[in-house]
PDB file of C-alpha atoms in Angstrom:
ATOM      1  CA  MET A 446     -29.760 -34.395  35.126  1.00 53.00           C
ATOM      2  CA  ALA A 447     -29.202 -33.633  31.208  1.00 55.00           C
ATOM      3  CA  THR A 448     -25.124 -34.152  30.257  1.00 58.00           C
ATOM      4  CA  SER A 449     -23.167 -31.157  28.866  1.00 68.00           C
ATOM      5  CA  ASN A 450     -22.107 -31.495  24.925  1.00 80.00           C
ATOM      6  CA  ILE A 451     -19.586 -28.628  26.284  1.00 84.00           C
ATOM      7  CA  PRO A 452     -15.900 -29.366  23.769  1.00 87.00           C
ATOM      8  CA  PRO A 453     -13.012 -28.896  26.018  1.00 92.00           C
ATOM      9  CA  VAL A 454     -11.316 -25.913  25.735  1.00 94.00           C
ATOM     10  CA  LEU A 455      -7.537 -26.365  24.915  1.00 92.00           C
ATOM     11  CA  THR A 456      -5.380 -23.102  26.347  1.00 96.00           C
ATOM     12  CA  GLU A 457      -1.647 -23.765  25.348  1.00 97.00           C
ATOM     13  CA  LEU A 458      -0.418 -22.584  22.820  1.00 98.00           C
ATOM     14  CA  LYS A 459       1.278 -25.112  21.099  1.00 98.00           C
ATOM     15  CA  LEU A 460       0.117 -26.646  17.841  1.00 98.00           C
ATOM     16  CA  SER A 461      -0.784 -30.046  17.586  1.00 97.00           C
ATOM     17  CA  ALA A 462       0.667 -32.497  14.798  1.00 97.00           C
ATOM     18  CA  ALA A 463      -2.968 -32.619  13.330  1.00 96.00           C
ATOM     19  CA  LEU A 464      -3.712 -28.623  13.131  1.00 97.00           C
ATOM     20  CA  LYS A 465      -0.010 -28.027  11.884  1.00 98.00           C
ATOM     21  CA  GLU A 466      -1.007 -30.752   9.100  1.00 97.00           C
ATOM     22  CA  THR A 467      -4.091 -28.921   8.441  1.00 96.00           C
ATOM     23  CA  VAL A 468      -3.026 -25.972   7.495  1.00 97.00           C
ATOM     24  CA  ASN A 469       0.028 -27.383   5.647  1.00 97.00           C
ATOM     25  CA  THR A 470      -2.403 -28.722   3.160  1.00 95.00           C
ATOM     26  CA  ALA A 471      -5.131 -26.097   3.138  1.00 95.00           C
ATOM     27  CA  LEU A 472      -4.395 -25.368  -0.046  1.00 95.00           C
ATOM     28  CA  ALA A 473      -4.035 -28.606  -1.907  1.00 94.00           C
ATOM     29  CA  ARG A 474      -7.586 -29.269   0.136  1.00 91.00           C
ATOM     30  CA  GLY A 475      -9.141 -26.022  -1.781  1.00 91.00           C
ATOM     31  CA  ARG A 476      -8.781 -23.380   1.763  1.00 91.00           C
ATOM     32  CA  MET A 477      -6.629 -20.925   0.929  1.00 87.00           C
ATOM     33  CA  MET A 478      -5.879 -18.950   4.413  1.00 96.00           C
ATOM     34  CA  SER A 479      -7.322 -15.351   4.505  1.00 97.00           C
ATOM     35  CA  VAL A 480      -4.755 -13.428   5.828  1.00 98.00           C
ATOM     36  CA  ALA A 481      -4.971  -9.603   7.206  1.00 98.00           C
ATOM     37  CA  TYR A 482      -2.698  -6.748   8.152  1.00 98.00           C
ATOM     38  CA  VAL A 483      -2.611  -3.045   8.146  1.00 97.00           C
ATOM     39  CA  SER A 484      -1.047  -0.950   5.643  1.00 96.00           C
ATOM     40  CA  PRO A 485       1.583   1.350   6.419  1.00 95.00           C
ATOM     41  CA  GLU A 486      -0.923   4.242   6.017  1.00 95.00           C
ATOM     42  CA  GLY A 487      -2.883   2.424   8.448  1.00 95.00           C
ATOM     43  CA  GLN A 488      -5.454   0.980   6.159  1.00 96.00           C
ATOM     44  CA  PRO A 489      -6.843  -2.761   6.666  1.00 97.00           C
ATOM     45  CA  GLU A 490      -5.779  -5.038   4.301  1.00 97.00           C
ATOM     46  CA  LEU A 491      -6.743  -8.656   3.251  1.00 97.00           C
ATOM     47  CA  SER A 492      -5.791 -11.489   0.971  1.00 95.00           C
ATOM     48  CA  PHE A 493      -5.045 -14.977   0.208  1.00 96.00           C
ATOM     49  CA  ARG A 494      -1.945 -16.893   1.199  1.00 96.00           C
ATOM     50  CA  GLY A 495      -1.372 -20.527  -0.825  1.00 94.00           C
ATOM     51  CA  SER A 496       1.775 -20.668   1.249  1.00 96.00           C
ATOM     52  CA  VAL A 497       0.581 -20.855   5.093  1.00 98.00           C
ATOM     53  CA  GLN A 498       2.569 -23.079   7.295  1.00 98.00           C
ATOM     54  CA  ALA A 499       3.207 -24.423  10.559  1.00 98.00           C
ATOM     55  CA  TYR A 500       6.828 -23.181  11.536  1.00 98.00           C
ATOM     56  CA  SER A 501       6.917 -24.489  15.100  1.00 98.00           C
ATOM     57  CA  ASP A 502       4.699 -25.357  17.641  1.00 98.00           C
ATOM     58  CA  ASN A 503       3.728 -21.492  18.002  1.00 98.00           C
ATOM     59  CA  GLN A 504       5.199 -19.945  14.851  1.00 98.00           C
ATOM     60  CA  LEU A 505       3.077 -19.722  11.432  1.00 98.00           C
ATOM     61  CA  ALA A 506       5.560 -18.602   8.149  1.00 98.00           C
ATOM     62  CA  ILE A 507       4.475 -17.399   4.542  1.00 98.00           C
ATOM     63  CA  TRP A 508       6.486 -17.716   1.790  1.00 98.00           C
ATOM     64  CA  VAL A 509       5.713 -14.065   0.481  1.00 97.00           C
ATOM     65  CA  ARG A 510       6.942 -13.951  -3.234  1.00 96.00           C
ATOM     66  CA  ASN A 511       7.011 -10.525  -4.249  1.00 94.00           C
ATOM     67  CA  PRO A 512       9.692  -8.801  -1.737  1.00 92.00           C
ATOM     68  CA  GLU A 513       7.730  -5.558  -2.529  1.00 92.00           C
ATOM     69  CA  GLY A 514       4.379  -6.487  -1.504  1.00 90.00           C
ATOM     70  CA  GLY A 515       2.130  -5.343   0.916  1.00 95.00           C
ATOM     71  CA  ILE A 516       2.370  -7.017   3.950  1.00 97.00           C
ATOM     72  CA  LEU A 517       6.335  -6.852   3.831  1.00 97.00           C
ATOM     73  CA  LYS A 518       5.922  -3.106   3.661  1.00 96.00           C
ATOM     74  CA  ALA A 519       3.440  -3.243   6.208  1.00 97.00           C
ATOM     75  CA  VAL A 520       5.803  -5.389   9.044  1.00 97.00           C
ATOM     76  CA  ALA A 521       9.369  -3.043   7.878  1.00 96.00           C
ATOM     77  CA  SER A 522       6.493   0.480   8.408  1.00 96.00           C
ATOM     78  CA  GLY A 523       5.953  -0.996  12.290  1.00 96.00           C
ATOM     79  CA  HIS A 524       2.316  -2.926  11.588  1.00 97.00           C
ATOM     80  CA  PRO A 525       3.754  -6.248  12.747  1.00 98.00           C
ATOM     81  CA  ASN A 526       0.598  -7.680  13.631  1.00 98.00           C
ATOM     82  CA  ILE A 527      -1.276 -10.052  11.243  1.00 98.00           C
ATOM     83  CA  ALA A 528      -4.521 -12.300  11.719  1.00 98.00           C
ATOM     84  CA  LEU A 529      -4.963 -15.317   9.373  1.00 98.00           C
ATOM     85  CA  LEU A 530      -7.926 -17.046   9.530  1.00 98.00           C
ATOM     86  CA  TYR A 531      -9.062 -20.470   8.176  1.00 97.00           C
ATOM     87  CA  GLY A 532     -12.826 -21.957   7.960  1.00 95.00           C
ATOM     88  CA  GLU A 533     -13.850 -25.529   7.158  1.00 92.00           C
ATOM     89  CA  LEU A 534     -17.338 -26.707   7.372  1.00 87.00           C
ATOM     90  CA  GLY A 535     -18.209 -30.473   5.934  1.00 80.00           C
ATOM     91  CA  ALA A 536     -19.417 -33.152   6.567  1.00 78.00           C
ATOM     92  CA  GLU A 537     -16.478 -34.845   7.669  1.00 78.00           C
ATOM     93  CA  SER A 538     -14.557 -31.959   9.590  1.00 80.00           C
ATOM     94  CA  LYS A 539     -15.451 -28.593  10.903  1.00 89.00           C
ATOM     95  CA  ALA A 540     -12.633 -26.450  11.941  1.00 94.00           C
ATOM     96  CA  PHE A 541     -12.437 -22.576  12.341  1.00 95.00           C
ATOM     97  CA  MET A 542      -9.748 -21.360  13.568  1.00 98.00           C
ATOM     98  CA  THR A 543      -8.125 -17.524  13.664  1.00 98.00           C
ATOM     99  CA  PHE A 544      -3.972 -16.690  14.425  1.00 98.00           C
ATOM    100  CA  ARG A 545      -2.986 -14.051  15.814  1.00 98.00           C
ATOM    101  CA  GLY A 546       0.594 -13.110  16.052  1.00 98.00           C
ATOM    102  CA  ARG A 547       3.361 -10.419  14.806  1.00 98.00           C
ATOM    103  CA  GLY A 548       5.139 -10.961  11.454  1.00 98.00           C
ATOM    104  CA  ARG A 549       8.670 -10.109  10.915  1.00 98.00           C
ATOM    105  CA  VAL A 550      10.821 -11.468   7.733  1.00 97.00           C
ATOM    106  CA  GLU A 551      13.668 -13.968   8.251  1.00 97.00           C
ATOM    107  CA  SER A 552      16.527 -13.163   6.239  1.00 95.00           C
ATOM    108  CA  SER A 553      18.642 -16.413   7.210  1.00 97.00           C
ATOM    109  CA  GLU A 554      18.528 -18.965   4.417  1.00 97.00           C
ATOM    110  CA  THR A 555      18.309 -21.924   5.925  1.00 98.00           C
ATOM    111  CA  VAL A 556      14.993 -20.399   6.710  1.00 98.00           C
ATOM    112  CA  ARG A 557      14.266 -18.995   3.868  1.00 98.00           C
ATOM    113  CA  ARG A 558      15.200 -22.423   2.028  1.00 98.00           C
ATOM    114  CA  LYS A 559      12.546 -23.970   4.782  1.00 98.00           C
ATOM    115  CA  VAL A 560       9.986 -22.123   3.958  1.00 98.00           C
ATOM    116  CA  TYR A 561      10.213 -22.048   0.487  1.00 98.00           C
ATOM    117  CA  ASP A 562      10.600 -25.446   0.224  1.00 98.00           C
ATOM    118  CA  ASP A 563       7.827 -26.105   2.471  1.00 97.00           C
ATOM    119  CA  SER A 564       5.344 -24.348   0.296  1.00 97.00           C
ATOM    120  CA  PRO A 565       3.166 -26.244  -2.263  1.00 95.00           C
ATOM    121  CA  GLU A 566       4.431 -27.028  -5.170  1.00 95.00           C
ATOM    122  CA  VAL A 567       2.319 -24.577  -6.603  1.00 94.00           C
ATOM    123  CA  GLU A 568       3.388 -21.350  -5.118  1.00 95.00           C
ATOM    124  CA  ARG A 569       7.109 -22.878  -5.235  1.00 96.00           C
ATOM    125  CA  ASN A 570       6.281 -22.542  -8.832  1.00 97.00           C
ATOM    126  CA  LEU A 571       5.496 -19.645  -9.283  1.00 96.00           C
ATOM    127  CA  ASP A 572       8.456 -18.183  -7.747  1.00 97.00           C
ATOM    128  CA  LYS A 573      11.181 -20.182  -9.223  1.00 96.00           C
ATOM    129  CA  ASP A 574      14.239 -17.935  -8.425  1.00 96.00           C
ATOM    130  CA  ARG A 575      13.485 -17.845  -5.212  1.00 96.00           C
ATOM    131  CA  LYS A 576      13.183 -14.121  -5.149  1.00 96.00           C
ATOM    132  CA  GLY A 577      10.896 -14.112  -2.397  1.00 97.00           C
ATOM    133  CA  VAL A 578      11.093 -13.558   0.771  1.00 97.00           C
ATOM    134  CA  ALA A 579      10.173 -15.329   4.453  1.00 98.00           C
ATOM    135  CA  LEU A 580       8.098 -14.217   7.027  1.00 98.00           C
ATOM    136  CA  ILE A 581       7.914 -15.812   9.978  1.00 98.00           C
ATOM    137  CA  ILE A 582       4.345 -14.975  12.283  1.00 98.00           C
ATOM    138  CA  ASP A 583       5.463 -15.220  15.844  1.00 98.00           C
ATOM    139  CA  LEU A 584       1.564 -16.582  17.116  1.00 98.00           C
ATOM    140  CA  ASP A 585       0.073 -14.448  20.052  1.00 98.00           C
ATOM    141  CA  SER A 586      -2.976 -16.656  19.892  1.00 98.00           C
ATOM    142  CA  VAL A 587      -4.857 -19.521  18.398  1.00 98.00           C
ATOM    143  CA  ASP A 588      -8.820 -19.367  18.958  1.00 98.00           C
ATOM    144  CA  GLY A 589     -11.336 -21.382  17.309  1.00 97.00           C
ATOM    145  CA  PHE A 590     -12.779 -25.266  17.036  1.00 96.00           C
ATOM    146  CA  PHE A 591     -10.809 -27.531  15.960  1.00 96.00           C
ATOM    147  CA  GLY A 592     -10.404 -31.634  15.949  1.00 92.00           C
ATOM    148  CA  GLY A 593     -13.321 -31.642  18.695  1.00 92.00           C
ATOM    149  CA  ASN A 594     -11.787 -28.601  21.013  1.00 95.00           C
ATOM    150  CA  MET A 595     -12.574 -25.349  21.568  1.00 96.00           C
ATOM    151  CA  LEU A 596      -9.314 -22.991  21.152  1.00 97.00           C
ATOM    152  CA  LYS A 597      -8.221 -20.001  23.301  1.00 98.00           C
ATOM    153  CA  MET A 598      -4.500 -20.533  22.625  1.00 98.00           C
ATOM    154  CA  ARG A 599      -1.980 -18.543  24.845  1.00 97.00           C
ATOM    155  CA  PRO A 600       1.462 -18.662  25.176  1.00 93.00           C
TER     156      PRO A 600
END
């Protein structure tokens, strides 16, 4: 009887330390994350974001340098759904993940400081006066492949 090489499936929506580290170091490793959202006019939008970071076990955060930016206008206009895409296919590592959730602006100075401080230095240097905004993404799902596991993570 042939043995199956089906990887284990992780279903609990809880970002592991290794997954958080992968997200938090993506830019330093040349892997910008793609972010998708719907504009106030209902159009799909895509952008690369270098400040994406794991904020908690079930949240991501982005330091949005431009407080008038499209993603913030989308969230403010009732379009909070956000998807993020990460991919890495190399000899040493294989990971591809889709994160889906709802974005919200967090104006607490403590949260703003943490998201700004935890952003890569290159991103902080582009907003030395901290005029940006902390966007928190409450995750609804994470799907893909990471650390030898299939991901079908839900709350």
